[in-house]
């Protein structure tokens, strides 16, 4: 890295880093002052576990953050909460015993620290830092609508991941050039009857597509399994028998076997109808077999035919998530059937390292910096470049600037992330040079552990706040 670049990065990032570190260091201090908070004030939720339904219950409240005893950082509930701007700290043993209703709690979701009942003086300092932090991010947001180009003029496409229709209000303002991942399963959360109702889904999908006015929208087919049965109108016990291992069980595209008519076809028809209103792409989750894609294409063609005049004039592009090891190991075979790929680093990490992403007991193992995960990501990017098929990255790692820097160094040019992280990510990208990132990225594959990779990249990039 050139001296000029290093010092430029340092100046830019140190500001943010200082704020982050300062907050984290305040949070490190132990204090014992207790204050009652009246009910109508903003609050931090302390809970044993966060579920998507709990998040949807919190949507209209003034919750500022959540701390949980259990759960993993990339569980869907955490992703949903953070996309609504509510940070979550997971895996905090005994927190429900340590905090009582009315205690004052400060937290920093980025560094994962909390402080219980700070002194009045410390509370004042924390509030001042919070304001400073906010002002800094407001400045970043003002530049978010401009494209993200590296200093050597390489454009990185920045798209948004979305879970709830309410996020649409600020998706354009966030600076997103499209929706790279619409996690459609969340629309069934508050209304399971929608899962088999074409018209209700169509209304939602059409409004998303219309709102995006010509920008691409990737609808991911429902990605949910036996662990989330209440999501579906067909939540009857006889068709959704319990499984010991739902992450490896009946979920995602596998529903094509048991719930084709109840869930897959209605959703497919609703998306196809909506695609007449804009630029729609369809993506399949949890693909591990070629047969799943072949069967889906057959249903897609039948559905196009059955919709008649309601079908779009052209079949929307079809892509698959690369989130199982087999999908990347067989990427050349899958490429014959689909138009694009999107790497899902959350599940890819889960399946490559054989570590349940929702299980706090093994959360220490879950790490998207693991060289085995990075090596598969690189393999997918290299192959896609070779045959010139579009590929993006849409797991949470795409919103982590250190991981994103590695991906760009590997040659990635499309990232899809939580809208709340877009301004910051564009800001970082504008400080980077792809040739220099390439050198760093080549080096990370020589390491043996995730910790070594993280330490290396954090030492080189000087990106603050995380
Ligand atoms: C992923 O697995 O990385 C992903 C983007 O999908 P989800 O988090 O919804 O499983
Ligand atoms: Mg996934």
mmCIF file of C-alpha atoms in Angstrom, residues 51-283:
data_model
loop_
_atom_site.group_PDB
_atom_site.id
_atom_site.type_symbol
_atom_site.label_atom_id
_atom_site.label_comp_id
_atom_site.label_asym_id
_atom_site.label_seq_id
_atom_site.Cartn_x
_atom_site.Cartn_y
_atom_site.Cartn_z
ATOM 1 C CA UNK A 51 -37.217 -14.326 17.135
ATOM 2 C CA UNK A 52 -38.495 -12.763 13.885
ATOM 3 C CA UNK A 53 -41.964 -12.445 15.393
ATOM 4 C CA UNK A 54 -40.533 -10.565 18.357
ATOM 5 C CA UNK A 55 -38.804 -8.211 15.932
ATOM 6 C CA UNK A 56 -42.016 -7.575 14.032
ATOM 7 C CA UNK A 57 -43.710 -6.878 17.362
ATOM 8 C CA UNK A 58 -41.020 -4.269 18.111
ATOM 9 C CA UNK A 59 -41.368 -2.470 14.784
ATOM 10 C CA UNK A 60 -43.623 0.298 16.103
ATOM 11 C CA UNK A 61 -41.910 0.700 19.442
ATOM 12 C CA UNK A 62 -39.050 3.002 20.382
ATOM 13 C CA UNK A 63 -36.587 0.160 20.868
ATOM 14 C CA UNK A 64 -32.979 1.313 20.420
ATOM 15 C CA UNK A 65 -31.207 -2.012 20.696
ATOM 16 C CA UNK A 66 -31.481 -5.640 21.730
ATOM 17 C CA UNK A 67 -29.213 -7.822 23.844
ATOM 18 C CA UNK A 68 -29.762 -11.584 23.871
ATOM 19 C CA UNK A 69 -28.412 -14.482 25.881
ATOM 20 C CA UNK A 70 -28.617 -16.948 23.010
ATOM 21 C CA UNK A 71 -28.604 -16.983 19.219
ATOM 22 C CA UNK A 72 -26.094 -16.340 16.446
ATOM 23 C CA UNK A 73 -25.139 -13.037 14.817
ATOM 24 C CA UNK A 74 -26.524 -14.085 11.422
ATOM 25 C CA UNK A 75 -29.828 -15.544 12.561
ATOM 26 C CA UNK A 76 -32.709 -14.163 10.519
ATOM 27 C CA UNK A 77 -34.117 -12.349 13.545
ATOM 28 C CA UNK A 78 -30.850 -10.466 14.046
ATOM 29 C CA UNK A 79 -30.593 -9.644 10.335
ATOM 30 C CA UNK A 80 -34.174 -8.361 10.376
ATOM 31 C CA UNK A 81 -33.664 -6.271 13.477
ATOM 32 C CA UNK A 82 -30.452 -4.689 12.203
ATOM 33 C CA UNK A 83 -32.006 -3.914 8.847
ATOM 34 C CA UNK A 84 -34.581 -1.893 10.775
ATOM 35 C CA UNK A 85 -31.740 0.031 12.372
ATOM 36 C CA UNK A 86 -31.957 -1.754 15.722
ATOM 37 C CA UNK A 87 -28.533 -3.197 16.636
ATOM 38 C CA UNK A 88 -28.334 -6.568 18.358
ATOM 39 C CA UNK A 89 -25.679 -8.045 20.631
ATOM 40 C CA UNK A 90 -26.004 -11.831 20.889
ATOM 41 C CA UNK A 91 -24.501 -14.512 23.063
ATOM 42 C CA UNK A 92 -24.413 -12.571 26.354
ATOM 43 C CA UNK A 93 -24.714 -15.216 29.098
ATOM 44 C CA UNK A 94 -26.906 -14.384 32.124
ATOM 45 C CA UNK A 95 -27.790 -10.927 30.828
ATOM 46 C CA UNK A 96 -31.451 -11.438 31.742
ATOM 47 C CA UNK A 97 -30.377 -11.967 35.366
ATOM 48 C CA UNK A 98 -27.975 -9.047 35.376
ATOM 49 C CA UNK A 99 -30.378 -6.409 34.063
ATOM 50 C CA UNK A 100 -33.656 -5.467 35.738
ATOM 51 C CA UNK A 101 -36.491 -3.460 34.218
ATOM 52 C CA UNK A 102 -35.702 0.202 34.738
ATOM 53 C CA UNK A 103 -31.918 -0.192 34.684
ATOM 54 C CA UNK A 104 -30.019 2.152 32.380
ATOM 55 C CA UNK A 105 -28.192 0.245 29.652
ATOM 56 C CA UNK A 106 -25.794 1.578 27.044
ATOM 57 C CA UNK A 107 -24.708 -0.587 24.126
ATOM 58 C CA UNK A 108 -22.595 -0.512 20.987
ATOM 59 C CA UNK A 109 -23.720 -3.081 18.446
ATOM 60 C CA UNK A 110 -20.521 -2.769 16.404
ATOM 61 C CA UNK A 111 -18.085 -3.691 19.151
ATOM 62 C CA UNK A 112 -20.592 -5.867 21.035
ATOM 63 C CA UNK A 113 -20.214 -4.105 24.367
ATOM 64 C CA UNK A 114 -22.813 -3.083 26.909
ATOM 65 C CA UNK A 115 -22.712 -1.110 30.128
ATOM 66 C CA UNK A 116 -25.309 -1.446 32.847
ATOM 67 C CA UNK A 117 -26.263 1.574 34.925
ATOM 68 C CA UNK A 118 -23.481 4.039 34.116
ATOM 69 C CA UNK A 119 -22.854 7.040 36.414
ATOM 70 C CA UNK A 120 -24.583 10.290 35.485
ATOM 71 C CA UNK A 121 -21.296 11.665 34.256
ATOM 72 C CA UNK A 122 -20.573 8.657 32.074
ATOM 73 C CA UNK A 123 -24.111 8.666 30.729
ATOM 74 C CA UNK A 124 -23.669 12.277 29.687
ATOM 75 C CA UNK A 125 -20.419 11.428 27.922
ATOM 76 C CA UNK A 126 -22.055 8.510 26.133
ATOM 77 C CA UNK A 127 -24.885 10.718 24.934
ATOM 78 C CA UNK A 128 -22.401 13.237 23.605
ATOM 79 C CA UNK A 129 -20.562 10.509 21.727
ATOM 80 C CA UNK A 130 -23.836 9.210 20.361
ATOM 81 C CA UNK A 131 -24.587 12.660 18.897
ATOM 82 C CA UNK A 132 -21.136 12.901 17.378
ATOM 83 C CA UNK A 133 -21.514 9.463 15.850
ATOM 84 C CA UNK A 134 -24.883 10.449 14.381
ATOM 85 C CA UNK A 135 -23.516 13.655 12.855
ATOM 86 C CA UNK A 136 -20.664 11.741 11.254
ATOM 87 C CA UNK A 137 -23.035 9.195 9.721
ATOM 88 C CA UNK A 138 -25.359 11.931 8.477
ATOM 89 C CA UNK A 139 -22.419 13.286 6.524
ATOM 90 C CA UNK A 140 -21.787 9.856 4.987
ATOM 91 C CA UNK A 141 -25.447 9.573 4.052
ATOM 92 C CA UNK A 142 -25.310 12.795 2.077
ATOM 93 C CA UNK A 143 -22.816 11.135 -0.292
ATOM 94 C CA UNK A 144 -24.561 7.796 -0.443
ATOM 95 C CA UNK A 145 -26.482 8.386 -3.652
ATOM 96 C CA UNK A 146 -23.294 8.766 -5.682
ATOM 97 C CA UNK A 147 -21.770 5.642 -7.167
ATOM 98 C CA UNK A 148 -19.034 3.850 -5.267
ATOM 99 C CA UNK A 149 -15.838 3.938 -7.314
ATOM 100 C CA UNK A 150 -12.419 2.973 -6.050
ATOM 101 C CA UNK A 151 -9.547 5.423 -6.463
ATOM 102 C CA UNK A 152 -8.426 3.507 -9.550
ATOM 103 C CA UNK A 153 -11.924 4.123 -10.975
ATOM 104 C CA UNK A 154 -13.466 0.653 -10.639
ATOM 105 C CA UNK A 155 -17.204 0.878 -10.030
ATOM 106 C CA UNK A 156 -18.562 -1.423 -7.357
ATOM 107 C CA UNK A 157 -22.308 -2.026 -7.668
ATOM 108 C CA UNK A 158 -24.008 -1.618 -4.335
ATOM 109 C CA UNK A 159 -27.402 -3.208 -3.902
ATOM 110 C CA UNK A 160 -29.620 -3.651 -0.871
ATOM 111 C CA UNK A 161 -30.870 -6.660 1.052
ATOM 112 C CA UNK A 162 -34.432 -6.206 2.201
ATOM 113 C CA UNK A 163 -36.749 -8.104 4.478
ATOM 114 C CA UNK A 164 -39.774 -5.897 5.064
ATOM 115 C CA UNK A 165 -41.869 -3.803 2.742
ATOM 116 C CA UNK A 166 -41.544 -0.927 5.217
ATOM 117 C CA UNK A 167 -37.833 -0.732 4.324
ATOM 118 C CA UNK A 168 -38.765 0.445 0.834
ATOM 119 C CA UNK A 169 -39.320 3.952 2.172
ATOM 120 C CA UNK A 170 -35.638 4.535 2.559
ATOM 121 C CA UNK A 171 -34.150 2.057 0.108
ATOM 122 C CA UNK A 172 -33.613 4.628 -2.651
ATOM 123 C CA UNK A 173 -32.253 7.194 -0.203
ATOM 124 C CA UNK A 174 -29.845 4.584 1.102
ATOM 125 C CA UNK A 175 -27.954 4.759 -2.209
ATOM 126 C CA UNK A 176 -28.871 1.219 -3.341
ATOM 127 C CA UNK A 177 -28.792 0.685 -7.099
ATOM 128 C CA UNK A 178 -31.177 -2.241 -6.869
ATOM 129 C CA UNK A 179 -32.463 -4.897 -4.498
ATOM 130 C CA UNK A 180 -29.936 -7.714 -4.556
ATOM 131 C CA UNK A 181 -31.830 -9.906 -2.119
ATOM 132 C CA UNK A 182 -35.482 -9.694 -1.179
ATOM 133 C CA UNK A 183 -35.954 -12.258 1.592
ATOM 134 C CA UNK A 184 -39.561 -12.969 0.702
ATOM 135 C CA UNK A 185 -40.250 -15.309 3.608
ATOM 136 C CA UNK A 186 -40.744 -12.314 5.874
ATOM 137 C CA UNK A 187 -43.971 -11.356 4.130
ATOM 138 C CA UNK A 188 -45.535 -14.528 5.531
ATOM 139 C CA UNK A 189 -44.538 -13.737 9.077
ATOM 140 C CA UNK A 190 -47.419 -11.451 10.000
ATOM 141 C CA UNK A 191 -49.849 -13.205 7.668
ATOM 142 C CA UNK A 192 -49.257 -16.919 7.030
ATOM 143 C CA UNK A 193 -52.319 -17.029 4.740
ATOM 144 C CA UNK A 194 -50.331 -15.139 2.123
ATOM 145 C CA UNK A 195 -48.136 -18.173 1.475
ATOM 146 C CA UNK A 196 -50.647 -19.798 -0.840
ATOM 147 C CA UNK A 197 -52.396 -16.651 -2.050
ATOM 148 C CA UNK A 198 -51.181 -15.421 -5.441
ATOM 149 C CA UNK A 199 -53.077 -12.115 -5.405
ATOM 150 C CA UNK A 200 -51.927 -10.994 -1.963
ATOM 151 C CA UNK A 201 -48.312 -11.713 -2.809
ATOM 152 C CA UNK A 202 -48.640 -10.128 -6.218
ATOM 153 C CA UNK A 203 -49.815 -6.848 -4.641
ATOM 154 C CA UNK A 204 -46.707 -6.757 -2.475
ATOM 155 C CA UNK A 205 -44.232 -7.733 -5.191
ATOM 156 C CA UNK A 206 -45.764 -5.283 -7.672
ATOM 157 C CA UNK A 207 -45.452 -2.408 -5.229
ATOM 158 C CA UNK A 208 -41.793 -3.274 -4.612
ATOM 159 C CA UNK A 209 -41.056 -3.415 -8.341
ATOM 160 C CA UNK A 210 -42.975 -0.216 -9.071
ATOM 161 C CA UNK A 211 -41.290 1.632 -6.232
ATOM 162 C CA UNK A 212 -37.865 0.646 -7.592
ATOM 163 C CA UNK A 213 -38.861 2.201 -10.963
ATOM 164 C CA UNK A 214 -36.796 0.136 -13.345
ATOM 165 C CA UNK A 215 -33.983 -0.719 -10.947
ATOM 166 C CA UNK A 216 -33.446 -4.476 -10.639
ATOM 167 C CA UNK A 217 -35.162 -6.438 -7.888
ATOM 168 C CA UNK A 218 -34.030 -9.971 -7.066
ATOM 169 C CA UNK A 219 -36.858 -11.868 -5.426
ATOM 170 C CA UNK A 220 -35.505 -14.853 -3.589
ATOM 171 C CA UNK A 221 -37.984 -17.694 -3.395
ATOM 172 C CA UNK A 222 -39.116 -18.430 0.129
ATOM 173 C CA UNK A 223 -36.284 -19.746 2.296
ATOM 174 C CA UNK A 224 -37.729 -21.302 5.368
ATOM 175 C CA UNK A 225 -38.030 -24.738 6.878
ATOM 176 C CA UNK A 226 -39.557 -26.799 9.583
ATOM 177 C CA UNK A 227 -38.183 -24.505 12.280
ATOM 178 C CA UNK A 228 -40.441 -21.669 11.039
ATOM 179 C CA UNK A 229 -43.729 -23.493 10.363
ATOM 180 C CA UNK A 230 -45.977 -20.711 11.740
ATOM 181 C CA UNK A 231 -44.849 -18.669 8.716
ATOM 182 C CA UNK A 232 -47.098 -20.739 6.490
ATOM 183 C CA UNK A 233 -50.833 -21.154 6.208
ATOM 184 C CA UNK A 234 -50.085 -24.847 5.829
ATOM 185 C CA UNK A 235 -48.497 -24.998 9.278
ATOM 186 C CA UNK A 236 -50.233 -28.284 10.084
ATOM 187 C CA UNK A 237 -48.172 -30.672 12.146
ATOM 188 C CA UNK A 238 -48.760 -33.625 9.829
ATOM 189 C CA UNK A 239 -47.022 -31.953 6.874
ATOM 190 C CA UNK A 240 -44.298 -30.236 8.890
ATOM 191 C CA UNK A 241 -42.983 -32.891 11.214
ATOM 192 C CA UNK A 242 -40.267 -31.748 13.564
ATOM 193 C CA UNK A 243 -36.635 -32.253 12.610
ATOM 194 C CA UNK A 244 -33.581 -32.605 14.794
ATOM 195 C CA UNK A 245 -31.520 -30.661 12.290
ATOM 196 C CA UNK A 246 -33.642 -28.106 10.423
ATOM 197 C CA UNK A 247 -30.635 -26.305 8.904
ATOM 198 C CA UNK A 248 -29.845 -29.521 7.030
ATOM 199 C CA UNK A 249 -33.430 -30.509 6.505
ATOM 200 C CA UNK A 250 -36.500 -29.549 4.593
ATOM 201 C CA UNK A 251 -35.947 -25.856 3.772
ATOM 202 C CA UNK A 252 -35.476 -23.409 0.912
ATOM 203 C CA UNK A 253 -35.826 -24.844 -2.575
ATOM 204 C CA UNK A 254 -36.437 -28.297 -1.064
ATOM 205 C CA UNK A 255 -40.039 -27.199 -0.472
ATOM 206 C CA UNK A 256 -40.479 -27.891 -4.170
ATOM 207 C CA UNK A 257 -40.895 -31.544 -3.202
ATOM 208 C CA UNK A 258 -43.561 -31.368 -0.492
ATOM 209 C CA UNK A 259 -45.182 -27.933 -0.933
ATOM 210 C CA UNK A 260 -45.047 -27.310 -4.648
ATOM 211 C CA UNK A 261 -48.720 -26.464 -5.072
ATOM 212 C CA UNK A 262 -49.234 -24.835 -1.686
ATOM 213 C CA UNK A 263 -46.196 -22.541 -1.631
ATOM 214 C CA UNK A 264 -43.798 -22.672 -4.592
ATOM 215 C CA UNK A 265 -46.189 -22.283 -7.527
ATOM 216 C CA UNK A 266 -48.336 -19.526 -5.959
ATOM 217 C CA UNK A 267 -45.221 -17.539 -5.139
ATOM 218 C CA UNK A 268 -43.727 -18.082 -8.564
ATOM 219 C CA UNK A 269 -46.932 -16.913 -10.264
ATOM 220 C CA UNK A 270 -47.122 -13.812 -8.074
ATOM 221 C CA UNK A 271 -43.521 -12.879 -8.923
ATOM 222 C CA UNK A 272 -44.056 -13.520 -12.630
ATOM 223 C CA UNK A 273 -47.149 -11.309 -12.678
ATOM 224 C CA UNK A 274 -45.270 -8.532 -10.840
ATOM 225 C CA UNK A 275 -42.360 -8.761 -13.240
ATOM 226 C CA UNK A 276 -44.469 -7.146 -15.947
ATOM 227 C CA UNK A 277 -43.996 -3.883 -13.961
ATOM 228 C CA UNK A 278 -40.225 -3.614 -13.872
ATOM 229 C CA UNK A 279 -36.885 -5.352 -13.795
ATOM 230 C CA UNK A 280 -37.382 -8.604 -11.894
ATOM 231 C CA UNK A 281 -35.003 -11.486 -11.324
ATOM 232 C CA UNK A 282 -35.749 -14.705 -9.461
ATOM 233 C CA UNK A 283 -33.299 -16.433 -7.163
#
